[in-house]
Coordinates of C-alpha atoms in Angstrom, one line a residue:
X1 CA 57.6 170.8 -48.3
X2 CA 54.5 170.2 -49.7
X3 CA 53.8 173.7 -51.2
X4 CA 56.2 173.4 -54.3
X5 CA 54.5 172.9 -57.2
X6 CA 55.4 172.4 -61.0
X7 CA 54.6 175.3 -63.3
X8 CA 54.2 175.6 -66.9
X9 CA 55.3 172.0 -67.6
X10 CA 58.7 173.0 -67.6
X11 CA 61.6 173.1 -64.7
X12 CA 62.1 176.7 -63.8
X13 CA 65.2 178.4 -62.0
X14 CA 62.8 179.7 -59.2
X15 CA 61.6 175.9 -58.7
X16 CA 64.9 174.4 -58.6
X17 CA 66.1 177.2 -56.1
X18 CA 63.0 176.4 -53.9
X19 CA 63.5 172.6 -53.7
X20 CA 67.0 173.6 -52.7
X21 CA 65.8 175.9 -50.0
X22 CA 63.4 172.7 -48.9
X23 CA 66.3 170.3 -49.0
X24 CA 68.5 172.9 -46.8
X25 CA 65.6 173.4 -44.2
X26 CA 64.4 169.6 -44.2
X27 CA 67.9 168.5 -43.9
X28 CA 67.8 166.6 -47.2
X29 CA 70.7 165.0 -49.2
X30 CA 71.5 167.2 -52.0
X31 CA 72.5 164.2 -53.7
X32 CA 69.1 163.2 -54.1
X33 CA 68.1 166.6 -55.6
X34 CA 65.6 165.5 -58.6
X35 CA 66.5 165.9 -62.0
X36 CA 63.6 167.0 -64.8
X37 CA 63.1 163.2 -65.5
X38 CA 62.4 162.7 -61.7
X39 CA 60.5 165.8 -60.7
X40 CA 57.2 164.6 -60.8
X41 CA 57.8 161.9 -58.3
X42 CA 59.9 164.4 -56.1
X43 CA 57.0 166.5 -56.0
X44 CA 54.5 163.7 -54.9
X45 CA 56.7 162.3 -52.3
X46 CA 56.9 166.0 -50.7
X47 CA 53.5 167.0 -51.3
X48 CA 51.4 167.8 -48.3
X49 CA 48.5 165.3 -49.2
X50 CA 51.5 162.3 -49.4
X51 CA 52.4 163.4 -46.0
X52 CA 49.1 163.2 -44.4
X53 CA 48.2 160.1 -46.0
X54 CA 51.8 158.4 -44.9
X55 CA 50.7 159.7 -41.3
X56 CA 46.9 158.5 -41.5
X57 CA 48.3 154.8 -42.5
X58 CA 50.6 154.8 -39.8
X59 CA 48.0 155.8 -36.9
X60 CA 45.5 153.7 -38.5
X61 CA 48.0 150.7 -38.2
X62 CA 48.6 151.5 -34.8
X63 CA 44.9 151.8 -34.0
X64 CA 44.6 148.4 -35.0
X65 CA 45.9 147.4 -31.9
X66 CA 42.2 148.3 -30.3
X67 CA 40.5 146.0 -32.4
X68 CA 43.0 142.8 -32.0
X69 CA 41.9 140.4 -29.2
X70 CA 45.4 138.9 -27.8
X71 CA 45.4 135.1 -28.6
X72 CA 45.8 133.9 -24.9
X73 CA 42.7 135.8 -23.9
X74 CA 44.2 136.9 -20.8
X75 CA 41.4 139.8 -20.5
X76 CA 38.0 138.7 -19.2
X77 CA 36.6 142.1 -20.4
X78 CA 34.6 142.2 -23.5
X79 CA 36.1 144.5 -25.8
X80 CA 33.3 146.6 -27.7
X81 CA 35.9 147.5 -30.6
X82 CA 37.0 143.8 -31.2
X83 CA 36.9 143.0 -34.7
X84 CA 37.0 139.5 -36.7
X85 CA 40.4 138.3 -37.5
X86 CA 39.8 138.8 -41.4
X87 CA 38.6 142.1 -40.9
X88 CA 41.2 143.7 -39.0
X89 CA 44.0 141.5 -41.0
X90 CA 42.7 142.6 -44.1
X91 CA 43.1 146.4 -42.6
X92 CA 46.4 146.0 -41.7
X93 CA 47.4 144.6 -45.3
X94 CA 45.8 148.2 -46.8
X95 CA 47.7 150.1 -44.6
X96 CA 50.6 148.5 -45.5
X97 CA 50.2 148.6 -49.2
X98 CA 49.7 152.5 -48.8
X99 CA 53.3 152.7 -46.7
X100 CA 54.8 150.4 -49.8
X101 CA 53.1 153.1 -52.2
X102 CA 55.3 155.9 -50.4
X103 CA 58.4 153.8 -50.8
X104 CA 57.8 153.1 -54.1
X105 CA 57.6 156.8 -55.1
X106 CA 60.7 157.2 -53.3
X107 CA 62.2 154.7 -55.3
X108 CA 61.3 156.2 -58.4
X109 CA 62.4 159.5 -57.4
X110 CA 66.0 158.9 -55.8
X111 CA 66.9 155.5 -57.9
X112 CA 67.8 152.2 -56.3
X113 CA 71.4 153.2 -55.1
X114 CA 70.6 155.9 -53.4
X115 CA 67.3 154.3 -51.9
X116 CA 68.9 151.3 -50.7
X117 CA 72.2 152.9 -49.3
X118 CA 70.1 154.9 -47.0
X119 CA 70.0 153.2 -43.8
X120 CA 66.6 154.5 -42.3
X121 CA 65.0 153.4 -45.6
X122 CA 66.6 150.2 -46.0
X123 CA 65.5 149.1 -42.3
X124 CA 62.0 150.3 -43.0
X125 CA 62.1 148.2 -46.1
X126 CA 63.0 145.1 -44.1
X127 CA 60.4 145.7 -41.2
X128 CA 57.5 146.2 -43.8
X129 CA 58.5 143.0 -45.2
X130 CA 58.2 141.2 -41.9
X131 CA 55.2 142.8 -41.0
X132 CA 53.3 142.2 -44.3
X133 CA 54.3 138.4 -44.6
X134 CA 52.9 137.9 -41.1
X135 CA 49.5 140.1 -41.8
X136 CA 49.1 137.6 -44.8
X137 CA 49.8 134.8 -42.7
X138 CA 47.1 135.9 -40.2
X139 CA 44.6 136.8 -43.1
X140 CA 45.2 133.0 -44.7
X141 CA 44.7 131.2 -41.2
X142 CA 42.0 133.4 -40.0
X143 CA 43.6 132.9 -36.3
X144 CA 45.7 135.1 -34.2
X145 CA 48.9 133.7 -33.0
X146 CA 51.5 135.8 -30.7
X147 CA 53.2 138.5 -32.8
X148 CA 56.0 140.2 -31.9
X149 CA 56.2 142.2 -35.0
X150 CA 53.3 144.2 -33.5
X151 CA 55.8 146.3 -31.4
X152 CA 57.5 147.4 -34.6
X153 CA 54.3 149.4 -36.0
X154 CA 55.4 152.3 -34.1
X155 CA 58.5 152.7 -36.4
X156 CA 56.4 153.2 -39.2
X157 CA 54.8 156.6 -37.4
X158 CA 58.1 157.4 -36.4
X159 CA 59.3 157.5 -40.1
X160 CA 56.7 160.1 -41.2
X161 CA 57.6 163.5 -42.2
X162 CA 56.0 165.1 -38.8
X163 CA 57.9 163.2 -36.5
X164 CA 61.3 164.1 -37.6
X165 CA 61.9 165.5 -34.1
X166 CA 61.5 162.2 -32.6
X167 CA 63.8 160.7 -35.2
X168 CA 66.3 163.4 -34.2
X169 CA 66.4 162.8 -30.8
X170 CA 66.5 159.0 -31.1
X171 CA 69.3 159.4 -33.2
X172 CA 71.1 161.2 -30.5
X173 CA 70.5 158.9 -28.0
X174 CA 71.8 156.2 -29.9
X175 CA 75.0 158.1 -30.9
X176 CA 75.6 158.6 -27.2
X177 CA 75.5 155.0 -25.9
X178 CA 79.2 153.9 -26.7
X179 CA 80.7 156.6 -23.9
X180 CA 77.6 155.8 -21.8
X181 CA 78.1 152.1 -22.1
X182 CA 82.0 152.5 -21.2
X183 CA 80.9 154.1 -17.8
X184 CA 78.0 151.4 -17.2
X185 CA 80.7 148.5 -17.9
X186 CA 83.0 150.6 -15.3
X187 CA 80.1 150.5 -12.8
X188 CA 79.4 147.0 -13.3
X189 CA 83.3 146.2 -12.8
X190 CA 83.3 147.8 -9.4
X191 CA 80.1 146.4 -8.1
X192 CA 81.4 143.0 -9.1
X193 CA 84.7 143.6 -7.1
X194 CA 82.6 144.8 -4.1
X195 CA 80.4 142.0 -4.3
X196 CA 83.1 139.3 -4.5
X197 CA 84.6 141.0 -1.5
X198 CA 81.6 141.4 0.5
X199 CA 80.8 137.6 -0.3
X200 CA 84.3 136.4 1.3
X201 CA 83.9 139.0 4.4
X202 CA 80.3 138.2 5.5
X203 CA 79.3 134.7 4.1
X204 CA 80.4 133.1 7.2
X205 CA 77.7 134.8 9.1
X206 CA 74.7 132.5 9.4
X207 CA 72.2 135.3 9.8
X208 CA 73.4 137.3 7.0
X209 CA 71.1 136.5 4.3
X210 CA 72.4 139.1 1.8
X211 CA 75.9 137.7 1.1
X212 CA 75.1 133.9 1.7
X213 CA 76.3 133.6 -2.1
X214 CA 78.1 135.7 -4.7
X215 CA 75.0 136.3 -6.8
X216 CA 72.9 137.1 -3.8
X217 CA 75.7 139.6 -2.9
X218 CA 76.0 141.2 -6.1
X219 CA 71.9 141.5 -6.2
X220 CA 72.0 143.1 -2.7
X221 CA 74.9 145.8 -3.7
X222 CA 72.8 146.5 -6.8
X223 CA 69.8 147.4 -4.6
X224 CA 71.9 149.3 -2.2
X225 CA 72.9 151.4 -5.1
X226 CA 69.4 153.0 -4.8
X227 CA 69.8 152.8 -1.1
X228 CA 66.6 151.1 -0.9
X229 CA 67.9 148.2 1.5
X230 CA 70.0 150.8 3.7
X231 CA 70.6 150.1 6.4
X232 CA 68.9 146.7 6.5
X233 CA 71.7 145.0 4.3
X234 CA 74.1 146.4 6.7
X235 CA 72.7 145.3 10.0
X236 CA 73.7 141.9 10.2
X237 CA 77.2 142.4 9.9
X238 CA 77.3 145.5 11.7
X239 CA 75.7 143.6 14.7
X240 CA 78.8 141.1 14.3
X241 CA 81.5 143.6 13.9
X242 CA 81.2 147.5 14.1
X243 CA 84.2 147.7 11.7
X244 CA 82.2 146.0 8.8
X245 CA 80.4 149.7 8.3
X246 CA 83.8 150.7 6.6
X247 CA 82.9 148.4 3.8
X248 CA 79.4 150.0 3.1
X249 CA 80.5 153.5 3.4
X250 CA 83.5 153.0 1.2
X251 CA 81.0 151.2 -1.5
X252 CA 78.1 153.9 -0.9
X253 CA 81.1 156.7 -1.3
X254 CA 82.4 155.2 -4.5
X255 CA 79.9 153.9 -6.1
X256 CA 76.8 155.9 -5.4
X257 CA 78.4 159.5 -4.7
X258 CA 81.1 159.1 -7.3
X259 CA 80.6 156.7 -10.2
X260 CA 76.8 157.7 -10.3
X261 CA 77.5 161.2 -10.6
X262 CA 80.4 160.6 -13.0
X263 CA 77.9 158.6 -15.0
X264 CA 75.5 161.6 -15.0
X265 CA 78.3 164.1 -16.3
X266 CA 79.2 161.7 -19.0
X267 CA 75.8 161.4 -20.2
X268 CA 75.5 165.0 -20.1
X269 CA 78.7 166.0 -21.8
X270 CA 78.0 163.1 -24.3
X271 CA 74.6 164.2 -25.3
X272 CA 75.4 168.3 -25.3
X273 CA 78.3 167.5 -27.9
X274 CA 76.2 165.5 -30.2
X275 CA 73.5 168.1 -30.0
X276 CA 75.9 170.9 -30.9
X277 CA 77.5 168.7 -33.7
X278 CA 74.3 168.0 -34.9
X279 CA 73.4 171.9 -34.9
X280 CA 76.5 172.7 -36.6
X281 CA 75.8 170.0 -39.7
X282 CA 72.1 171.8 -39.5
X283 CA 73.2 175.4 -39.7
X284 CA 75.8 174.8 -42.3
X285 CA 73.4 172.5 -44.4
X286 CA 70.7 175.3 -44.7
X287 CA 73.4 177.9 -45.6
X288 CA 74.8 175.7 -48.4
X289 CA 71.1 175.3 -49.6
X290 CA 70.8 179.0 -49.5
X291 CA 74.1 179.2 -51.8
X292 CA 72.8 176.7 -53.9
X293 CA 69.7 178.7 -54.2
X294 CA 71.3 182.1 -54.7
X295 CA 73.6 180.8 -57.3
X296 CA 70.5 179.8 -59.5
X297 CA 68.7 183.3 -58.7
X298 CA 71.5 185.9 -58.6
X299 CA 71.9 188.3 -62.1
X300 CA 74.2 187.4 -64.8
X301 CA 75.6 191.1 -64.5
X302 CA 77.7 192.5 -61.5
X303 CA 76.9 192.9 -58.5
X304 CA 75.1 189.6 -59.1
X305 CA 72.1 190.1 -56.7
X306 CA 68.8 188.8 -56.5
X307 CA 66.2 191.1 -57.9
X308 CA 62.4 191.8 -56.8
X309 CA 60.8 190.1 -59.7
X310 CA 63.2 186.9 -59.2
X311 CA 62.5 186.7 -55.5
X312 CA 58.7 186.8 -56.3
X313 CA 58.9 184.1 -58.5
X314 CA 61.0 182.0 -55.9
X315 CA 58.3 182.6 -53.4
X316 CA 55.7 181.7 -56.0
X317 CA 56.9 177.9 -55.2
X318 CA 58.5 178.1 -52.1
X319 CA 55.5 180.0 -50.3
X320 CA 52.9 179.8 -53.1
X321 CA 49.9 180.6 -50.4
X322 CA 51.7 183.8 -49.8
X323 CA 50.1 187.1 -51.1
X324 CA 52.2 189.4 -53.2
X325 CA 51.9 192.1 -50.3
X326 CA 53.5 189.2 -47.7
X327 CA 56.1 188.6 -50.2
X328 CA 57.3 192.1 -50.8
X329 CA 57.4 192.6 -47.1
X330 CA 59.7 189.4 -46.9
X331 CA 61.8 190.9 -49.3
X332 CA 62.1 194.1 -47.9
X333 CA 62.8 192.8 -44.5
X334 CA 65.6 190.9 -45.9
X335 CA 66.9 194.1 -48.1
X336 CA 68.4 195.5 -44.9
X337 CA 71.2 197.6 -47.4
X338 CA 67.8 199.2 -49.3
X339 CA 69.4 198.8 -52.4
X340 CA 66.3 196.9 -54.0
X341 CA 68.4 193.9 -54.3
X342 CA 69.4 190.9 -52.1
X343 CA 73.0 190.1 -51.5
X344 CA 73.7 186.9 -50.4
X345 CA 74.4 187.7 -46.8
X346 CA 70.7 189.1 -46.7
X347 CA 69.3 186.3 -48.4
X348 CA 70.7 184.0 -45.6
X349 CA 67.9 184.9 -43.5
X350 CA 65.3 183.9 -45.9
X351 CA 64.4 180.8 -43.8
X352 CA 63.5 182.9 -40.7
X353 CA 61.8 185.9 -42.4
X354 CA 59.3 183.7 -44.7
X355 CA 57.9 182.6 -41.5
X356 CA 56.8 185.8 -40.4
X357 CA 52.9 186.5 -40.3
X358 CA 52.4 190.2 -41.1
X359 CA 49.7 192.5 -39.8
X360 CA 48.8 195.9 -40.5
X361 CA 49.3 198.6 -37.7
X362 CA 46.1 200.4 -37.1
X363 CA 45.0 202.6 -34.6
X364 CA 42.9 199.9 -32.7
X365 CA 45.5 197.3 -33.5
X366 CA 46.7 196.6 -30.1
X367 CA 43.2 196.5 -28.3
X368 CA 42.1 194.2 -31.0
X369 CA 45.1 192.1 -30.7
X370 CA 44.6 191.7 -26.8
X371 CA 41.0 190.9 -27.3
X372 CA 41.9 188.0 -29.9
X373 CA 44.9 186.8 -27.9
X374 CA 42.1 186.1 -24.7
X375 CA 39.9 184.3 -27.1
X376 CA 42.8 182.3 -28.6
X377 CA 44.1 181.1 -25.2
X378 CA 40.2 180.3 -24.3
X379 CA 39.8 178.4 -27.5
X380 CA 43.0 176.5 -26.6
X381 CA 41.6 175.7 -23.2
X382 CA 38.5 174.3 -24.4
X383 CA 40.4 172.3 -27.1
X384 CA 42.4 170.2 -24.2
X385 CA 39.5 170.1 -21.9
X386 CA 37.1 168.5 -24.8
X387 CA 40.1 166.0 -26.0
X388 CA 40.4 164.9 -22.5
X389 CA 36.8 164.4 -21.8
X390 CA 36.5 162.7 -25.2
X391 CA 39.3 160.0 -24.2
X392 CA 37.6 159.3 -21.0
X393 CA 34.2 158.8 -22.4
X394 CA 35.8 156.4 -24.8
X395 CA 37.6 154.6 -22.4
X396 CA 35.1 154.5 -19.2
X397 CA 31.6 154.6 -21.4
X398 CA 29.0 157.4 -21.5
X399 CA 27.2 156.4 -18.2
X400 CA 30.0 155.6 -16.1
X401 CA 31.8 159.2 -17.0
X402 CA 28.7 161.0 -16.0
X403 CA 27.9 159.1 -12.6
X404 CA 31.7 159.3 -11.3
X405 CA 32.7 162.9 -10.2
X406 CA 36.0 164.5 -11.1
X407 CA 36.4 166.3 -7.8
X408 CA 34.7 163.8 -5.0
X409 CA 35.6 160.2 -6.6
X410 CA 35.8 158.4 -3.4
X411 CA 34.5 155.0 -4.9
X412 CA 38.0 154.1 -5.9
X413 CA 39.1 152.9 -2.4
X414 CA 36.6 149.8 -2.5
X415 CA 37.2 149.1 -6.0
X416 CA 41.0 148.5 -5.9
X417 CA 41.7 147.9 -2.4
X418 CA 42.2 144.1 -1.6
X419 CA 44.2 142.7 1.8
X420 CA 45.2 146.1 2.9
X421 CA 47.1 147.1 -0.3
X422 CA 45.6 149.0 -3.4
X423 CA 45.7 148.2 -6.7
X424 CA 45.4 150.8 -9.3
X425 CA 46.3 148.4 -12.2
X426 CA 43.6 148.7 -14.9
X427 CA 45.4 147.9 -18.2
X428 CA 43.1 145.6 -19.6
X429 CA 43.0 147.1 -22.8
X430 CA 44.5 150.1 -24.4
X431 CA 41.2 152.1 -23.9
X432 CA 41.1 151.5 -20.2
X433 CA 44.9 151.9 -19.3
X434 CA 44.4 155.4 -20.7
X435 CA 40.8 156.3 -19.5
X436 CA 40.9 154.9 -16.4
X437 CA 39.5 156.0 -12.9
X438 CA 43.3 156.6 -11.9
X439 CA 43.4 159.5 -14.8
X440 CA 41.0 161.7 -12.9
X441 CA 44.0 163.3 -11.2
X442 CA 43.9 165.8 -14.1
X443 CA 42.0 168.9 -13.2
X444 CA 40.7 171.3 -15.6
X445 CA 42.5 174.3 -13.2
X446 CA 45.7 172.9 -14.2
X447 CA 44.9 172.9 -17.9
X448 CA 43.9 176.5 -17.8
X449 CA 47.0 177.7 -15.8
X450 CA 49.4 175.9 -18.3
X451 CA 47.5 177.1 -21.6
X452 CA 47.3 180.9 -20.0
X453 CA 51.2 180.9 -18.9
X454 CA 51.9 179.3 -22.6
X455 CA 49.9 182.2 -24.3
X456 CA 51.3 185.0 -22.7
X457 CA 55.1 183.8 -23.2
X458 CA 56.2 186.9 -25.3
X459 CA 59.5 186.1 -24.9
X460 CA 59.4 183.4 -27.4
X461 CA 58.4 185.8 -29.9
X462 CA 60.3 187.6 -32.7
X463 CA 58.7 190.7 -34.1
X464 CA 59.8 193.1 -36.9
X465 CA 58.3 196.3 -38.3
X466 CA 58.2 197.3 -42.0
X467 CA 57.4 200.4 -43.6
X468 CA 55.7 200.4 -47.1
X469 CA 55.0 203.6 -49.0
X470 CA 52.0 204.3 -51.2
X471 CA 53.7 204.0 -54.1
X472 CA 55.5 200.4 -53.4
X473 CA 51.8 199.3 -52.6
X474 CA 50.3 200.7 -56.0
X475 CA 53.2 199.0 -57.9
X476 CA 51.8 195.6 -56.3
X477 CA 48.2 196.0 -57.2
X478 CA 45.7 198.7 -56.8
X479 CA 43.5 196.6 -54.4
X480 CA 46.1 197.4 -51.6
X481 CA 45.8 201.3 -52.0
X482 CA 42.0 201.3 -51.8
X483 CA 41.7 203.1 -48.3
X484 CA 45.0 205.2 -48.6
X485 CA 45.9 208.5 -49.8
X486 CA 48.9 209.1 -52.1
X487 CA 52.3 209.9 -50.3
X488 CA 51.0 208.0 -47.3
X489 CA 53.0 205.2 -45.3
X490 CA 51.8 201.9 -43.7
X491 CA 53.6 200.0 -41.2
X492 CA 53.3 196.3 -41.0
X493 CA 54.1 194.1 -37.9
X494 CA 55.7 190.8 -38.4
X495 CA 56.1 188.1 -35.7
X496 CA 57.0 184.5 -35.3
X497 CA 57.7 182.3 -32.8
X498 CA 61.4 181.3 -31.8
X499 CA 62.5 178.1 -33.1
X500 CA 64.9 175.6 -31.7
X501 CA 67.5 176.9 -34.3
X502 CA 67.1 180.3 -33.0
X503 CA 67.8 179.5 -29.3
X504 CA 70.7 177.3 -30.5
X505 CA 72.3 180.5 -32.4
X506 CA 72.0 182.6 -29.1
X507 CA 73.6 179.7 -27.2
X508 CA 76.6 179.1 -29.5
X509 CA 77.2 182.5 -30.6
X510 CA 80.9 182.4 -30.9
X511 CA 81.0 178.9 -32.2
X512 CA 78.5 180.1 -35.0
X513 CA 80.9 183.0 -35.8
X514 CA 83.6 180.4 -36.1
X515 CA 81.7 177.8 -37.9
X516 CA 81.2 180.7 -40.7
X517 CA 84.5 181.6 -41.0
X518 CA 85.7 178.1 -41.4
X519 CA 83.0 177.7 -44.0
X520 CA 83.7 176.6 -47.8
X521 CA 85.2 179.2 -50.0
X522 CA 82.4 181.4 -51.8
X523 CA 80.6 180.7 -54.7
X524 CA 81.4 182.4 -57.9
X525 CA 78.1 184.7 -57.3
X526 CA 80.1 186.3 -54.0
X527 CA 83.5 186.3 -55.5
X528 CA 82.1 187.9 -59.0
X529 CA 80.2 190.7 -56.6
X530 CA 83.1 191.2 -54.5
X531 CA 85.6 191.4 -57.7
X532 CA 83.2 193.8 -59.2
X533 CA 83.3 195.8 -56.1
X534 CA 86.9 196.1 -55.9
X535 CA 87.2 197.1 -59.7
X536 CA 84.5 199.8 -59.0
X537 CA 86.6 201.1 -56.3
X538 CA 89.9 201.2 -58.2
X539 CA 87.9 203.2 -61.1
X540 CA 86.6 205.9 -58.4
X541 CA 88.3 209.3 -59.0
X542 CA 90.5 210.9 -56.1
X543 CA 88.9 213.1 -53.5
X544 CA 90.5 215.4 -51.2
X545 CA 89.7 213.1 -48.4
X546 CA 92.3 210.8 -47.0
X547 CA 92.0 207.5 -48.7
X548 CA 93.6 204.1 -47.5
X549 CA 97.0 203.1 -48.6
X550 CA 97.1 200.9 -52.0
X551 CA 99.8 198.8 -52.3
X552 CA 100.8 196.1 -55.1
X553 CA 102.6 192.7 -54.6
X554 CA 103.3 190.0 -57.1
X555 CA 100.1 188.1 -56.3
X556 CA 97.9 191.1 -56.9
X557 CA 96.6 194.7 -55.9
X558 CA 95.4 195.6 -52.4
X559 CA 92.4 197.6 -52.2
X560 CA 90.8 198.3 -48.8
X561 CA 92.8 195.5 -47.2
X562 CA 91.7 193.2 -49.9
X563 CA 93.8 191.1 -52.2
X564 CA 92.9 191.1 -55.9
X565 CA 94.8 187.8 -56.5
X566 CA 93.0 185.7 -54.0
X567 CA 89.8 186.8 -55.5
X568 CA 91.0 186.2 -59.0
X569 CA 92.3 182.7 -57.7
X570 CA 88.9 181.8 -56.2
X571 CA 87.2 182.8 -59.4
X572 CA 89.6 180.4 -61.4
X573 CA 88.8 177.5 -59.3

């Protein structure tokens, strides 16, 4: 969102429409739409610098865990990154002050009522207060104590702009818990019944330790749910009476094969329904944002459409880094009717088409593109390889990293073998838990294979080709026609990656059409355009070709199957 800017010191229609588009895209509440008085705070809260600063503060707050020594001193290794208490406590307070500044900006923009009625924001304020008070206590005492609030630090990172996908998944998991908990209670109830029955059936067997008490009976059957103790848990009872096998067969059939699969089905169905409902809300919210922007931008005179100059002004705020040529290509890709003006149905695709990256199609375009694509894949591979190497060097140290081979690492057996067992636990601190010797399982070949397969996945691309004439480019600027001849046509190819929204639209194709039909009544711009079209149709002179029947009723005149009475009613509303 950090691309919107305030131009000329006044609130323009194009800026207001661009904000509506961003609110629809980001799923922001339209109730928090800024006023001219709160516009500066809105733009500050949605600037790229604010997003990056908030992200860096949250990451820095997490990174302080590398510098804080646990109060118990469980680890005997000397951590080279450990800082004095007053140093890391001061850094923690500074990070929290930056986060608080972001909250203050949102408060100035939204106002107290909307700010504190938002559940996630209120929870963040409470967590910030608790963490800040404890940081001040540590700074005053200059001594670490057992701090549970350290586990709350990742919540600040989750609330940043760049982690909106994580928040969406977490929200879906929380919403899916009620039906899942119902199934878990049913599973627990059945297990309690079988545990009680097993206790009364097999507790008199002195050789059977699994059912000596009700509690041990429940634990044994709980482990049997994973078949980890099968058939050992059954053998003492089976040795005494072979008919006891019926109890265990019924338990496994009911709990493991029926209830567990039923639980899996409930989880899948619940999560799928929540995902579908969330997609419906996001889809309709984006369309509502488009309608609000269209209502501001369309012309006052029929047929109430968006001209190229108005669209260019909109894109100057919505995508300010795009050139005039890229803006015109987006406009022309939207204008499928080739009328030179955008209707509402065409303007609905502004989110997708504005993400296109345009390239001019030349004679050697495909050859250069293939070469660039190969270099890009190699660049991605090297980035992943270098990132992994740096993490290992940071965790192991430079000397130990180069002394231990990646593919011939044979020293781990003597280091971790003890009493016939292997202990691969090296979680002494955060760095060694990731960059330890057990992490050497990752091979460079696996990384290369993954990146190459990812780079060549052309099915995840959406392409579009637009033709532009010499005269159209000349209207945009003489710099675009320096290497062209008059009457020459230039082709441009637009490409973008498929998003989750694209895949969901394809998955729920029938439902999407139903949602659109059940959507709210059209806005004034839509109904006015349709009424104007009908009036123009009525004024058309008769022709020799057969025309559709025209009839009238008490509600209005019907032309081409459209009732004018309904349109006038919508206009009055």
